[in-house]
mmCIF file of C-alpha atoms in Angstrom:
data_model
loop_
_atom_site.group_PDB
_atom_site.id
_atom_site.type_symbol
_atom_site.label_atom_id
_atom_site.label_comp_id
_atom_site.label_asym_id
_atom_site.label_seq_id
_atom_site.Cartn_x
_atom_site.Cartn_y
_atom_site.Cartn_z
ATOM 1 C CA UNK A 1 88.778 145.592 43.486
ATOM 2 C CA UNK A 2 88.607 148.366 45.980
ATOM 3 C CA UNK A 3 89.279 152.036 45.572
ATOM 4 C CA UNK A 4 92.763 153.080 46.670
ATOM 5 C CA UNK A 5 93.497 156.467 48.290
ATOM 6 C CA UNK A 6 97.038 157.880 48.532
ATOM 7 C CA UNK A 7 98.945 161.077 48.946
ATOM 8 C CA UNK A 8 101.908 161.684 46.649
ATOM 9 C CA UNK A 9 104.427 164.429 46.073
ATOM 10 C CA UNK A 10 106.047 163.838 42.667
ATOM 11 C CA UNK A 11 109.259 165.856 42.339
ATOM 12 C CA UNK A 12 108.594 166.643 38.649
ATOM 13 C CA UNK A 13 104.957 167.786 39.305
ATOM 14 C CA UNK A 14 103.297 165.096 37.250
ATOM 15 C CA UNK A 15 102.675 161.372 37.406
ATOM 16 C CA UNK A 16 101.584 158.772 34.908
ATOM 17 C CA UNK A 17 98.973 156.131 34.254
ATOM 18 C CA UNK A 18 100.119 153.407 31.897
ATOM 19 C CA UNK A 19 99.651 149.744 31.070
ATOM 20 C CA UNK A 20 103.401 149.072 31.442
ATOM 21 C CA UNK A 21 106.417 150.994 32.818
ATOM 22 C CA UNK A 22 108.499 151.297 29.683
ATOM 23 C CA UNK A 23 106.485 153.944 27.795
ATOM 24 C CA UNK A 24 107.138 157.305 26.250
ATOM 25 C CA UNK A 25 105.453 159.915 28.433
ATOM 26 C CA UNK A 26 103.453 162.449 26.440
ATOM 27 C CA UNK A 27 104.449 166.063 27.151
ATOM 28 C CA UNK A 28 104.065 169.489 25.546
ATOM 29 C CA UNK A 29 106.504 172.192 26.412
ATOM 30 C CA UNK A 30 104.120 175.065 25.651
ATOM 31 C CA UNK A 31 100.996 173.765 27.362
ATOM 32 C CA UNK A 32 99.909 172.513 30.720
ATOM 33 C CA UNK A 33 97.299 170.032 31.785
ATOM 34 C CA UNK A 34 96.653 166.323 31.040
ATOM 35 C CA UNK A 35 98.492 164.802 28.034
ATOM 36 C CA UNK A 36 97.460 161.541 26.551
ATOM 37 C CA UNK A 37 98.914 158.968 24.174
ATOM 38 C CA UNK A 38 97.798 155.403 23.387
ATOM 39 C CA UNK A 39 100.147 154.132 26.027
ATOM 40 C CA UNK A 40 100.287 156.731 28.804
ATOM 41 C CA UNK A 41 98.298 159.462 30.537
ATOM 42 C CA UNK A 42 100.394 162.318 32.018
ATOM 43 C CA UNK A 43 98.616 163.995 34.913
ATOM 44 C CA UNK A 44 99.745 167.230 36.580
ATOM 45 C CA UNK A 45 100.203 167.245 40.354
ATOM 46 C CA UNK A 46 100.403 169.834 43.085
ATOM 47 C CA UNK A 47 103.869 171.337 43.425
ATOM 48 C CA UNK A 48 105.687 168.989 45.786
ATOM 49 C CA UNK A 49 107.137 171.846 47.824
ATOM 50 C CA UNK A 50 103.598 173.141 48.459
ATOM 51 C CA UNK A 51 102.192 169.811 49.644
ATOM 52 C CA UNK A 52 100.800 166.443 48.554
ATOM 53 C CA UNK A 53 98.453 165.533 45.777
ATOM 54 C CA UNK A 54 95.618 163.331 47.009
ATOM 55 C CA UNK A 55 94.882 160.555 44.530
ATOM 56 C CA UNK A 56 91.848 158.309 44.388
ATOM 57 C CA UNK A 57 92.283 155.312 42.065
ATOM 58 C CA UNK A 58 89.828 152.533 41.357
ATOM 59 C CA UNK A 59 87.279 150.918 39.061
ATOM 60 C CA UNK A 60 84.726 153.219 37.489
ATOM 61 C CA UNK A 61 81.870 151.204 39.043
ATOM 62 C CA UNK A 62 83.122 152.295 42.495
ATOM 63 C CA UNK A 63 84.043 155.922 41.719
ATOM 64 C CA UNK A 64 81.477 158.615 42.318
ATOM 65 C CA UNK A 65 82.023 161.930 40.445
ATOM 66 C CA UNK A 66 79.218 164.440 39.744
ATOM 67 C CA UNK A 67 80.646 165.988 36.571
ATOM 68 C CA UNK A 68 82.125 164.823 33.289
ATOM 69 C CA UNK A 69 85.832 163.831 33.447
ATOM 70 C CA UNK A 70 88.642 166.207 32.561
ATOM 71 C CA UNK A 71 90.119 163.409 30.460
ATOM 72 C CA UNK A 72 88.449 160.291 29.024
ATOM 73 C CA UNK A 73 90.642 157.954 26.922
ATOM 74 C CA UNK A 74 91.364 154.395 26.024
ATOM 75 C CA UNK A 75 94.781 153.159 27.113
ATOM 76 C CA UNK A 76 96.753 150.166 25.840
ATOM 77 C CA UNK A 77 97.086 147.714 28.765
ATOM 78 C CA UNK A 78 98.949 144.772 27.181
ATOM 79 C CA UNK A 79 99.736 143.135 30.530
ATOM 80 C CA UNK A 80 96.152 143.697 31.739
ATOM 81 C CA UNK A 81 97.232 146.057 34.447
ATOM 82 C CA UNK A 82 97.112 149.779 35.074
ATOM 83 C CA UNK A 83 100.047 151.315 36.886
ATOM 84 C CA UNK A 84 100.422 154.707 38.569
ATOM 85 C CA UNK A 85 104.025 155.884 38.745
ATOM 86 C CA UNK A 86 106.250 158.935 38.165
ATOM 87 C CA UNK A 87 109.813 159.700 37.027
ATOM 88 C CA UNK A 88 111.263 158.607 40.353
ATOM 89 C CA UNK A 89 108.734 156.267 41.910
ATOM 90 C CA UNK A 90 108.313 152.910 40.023
ATOM 91 C CA UNK A 91 104.815 152.295 41.406
ATOM 92 C CA UNK A 92 102.308 154.207 43.489
ATOM 93 C CA UNK A 93 99.533 151.816 42.748
ATOM 94 C CA UNK A 94 98.636 148.949 40.409
ATOM 95 C CA UNK A 95 95.358 147.375 39.367
ATOM 96 C CA UNK A 96 94.574 144.279 37.377
ATOM 97 C CA UNK A 97 92.164 144.962 34.466
ATOM 98 C CA UNK A 98 90.286 142.445 32.279
ATOM 99 C CA UNK A 99 91.277 143.704 28.854
ATOM 100 C CA UNK A 100 94.232 144.787 26.730
ATOM 101 C CA UNK A 101 92.612 148.202 26.182
ATOM 102 C CA UNK A 102 91.202 150.036 29.158
ATOM 103 C CA UNK A 103 89.172 153.158 29.492
ATOM 104 C CA UNK A 104 90.777 155.738 31.831
ATOM 105 C CA UNK A 105 88.847 158.753 33.176
ATOM 106 C CA UNK A 106 90.485 161.497 35.192
ATOM 107 C CA UNK A 107 88.998 164.301 37.334
ATOM 108 C CA UNK A 108 91.088 167.135 38.862
ATOM 109 C CA UNK A 109 90.175 170.019 41.078
ATOM 110 C CA UNK A 110 92.515 172.395 39.230
ATOM 111 C CA UNK A 111 93.611 172.271 35.545
ATOM 112 C CA UNK A 112 97.368 172.872 36.196
ATOM 113 C CA UNK A 113 98.094 172.319 39.875
ATOM 114 C CA UNK A 114 95.553 169.905 41.305
ATOM 115 C CA UNK A 115 95.599 168.846 44.943
ATOM 116 C CA UNK A 116 92.960 166.244 44.345
ATOM 117 C CA UNK A 117 92.921 163.792 41.383
ATOM 118 C CA UNK A 118 90.539 160.941 40.756
ATOM 119 C CA UNK A 119 91.408 158.235 38.272
ATOM 120 C CA UNK A 120 88.817 155.566 37.238
ATOM 121 C CA UNK A 121 89.536 152.624 35.048
ATOM 122 C CA UNK A 122 87.088 150.459 33.189
#
């Protein structure tokens, strides 16, 4: 599997990592940042009107980051896939994973309005 690079501009300033599309997205109305449930990771994005969010997505063995991740969780992946999507876009990227539970690590360059996000699975 190779690392994927994309630029996205989600209208609702966040996007999701999940093992399937029909999930409840974790949110908190009083806080900002990354929100995690067993089924979904909600990641903030750069305000779409200000520009794109650059996303790097791939296996942990191929991702190089110098610091500890901003989020490190295990996600249910019942279909053995990890999907990146948002409220309007059904799929930015997809990766096949070997297990029904997959470790997801996320790095961001800003805690609320990142312009660069790295997501590593496995």
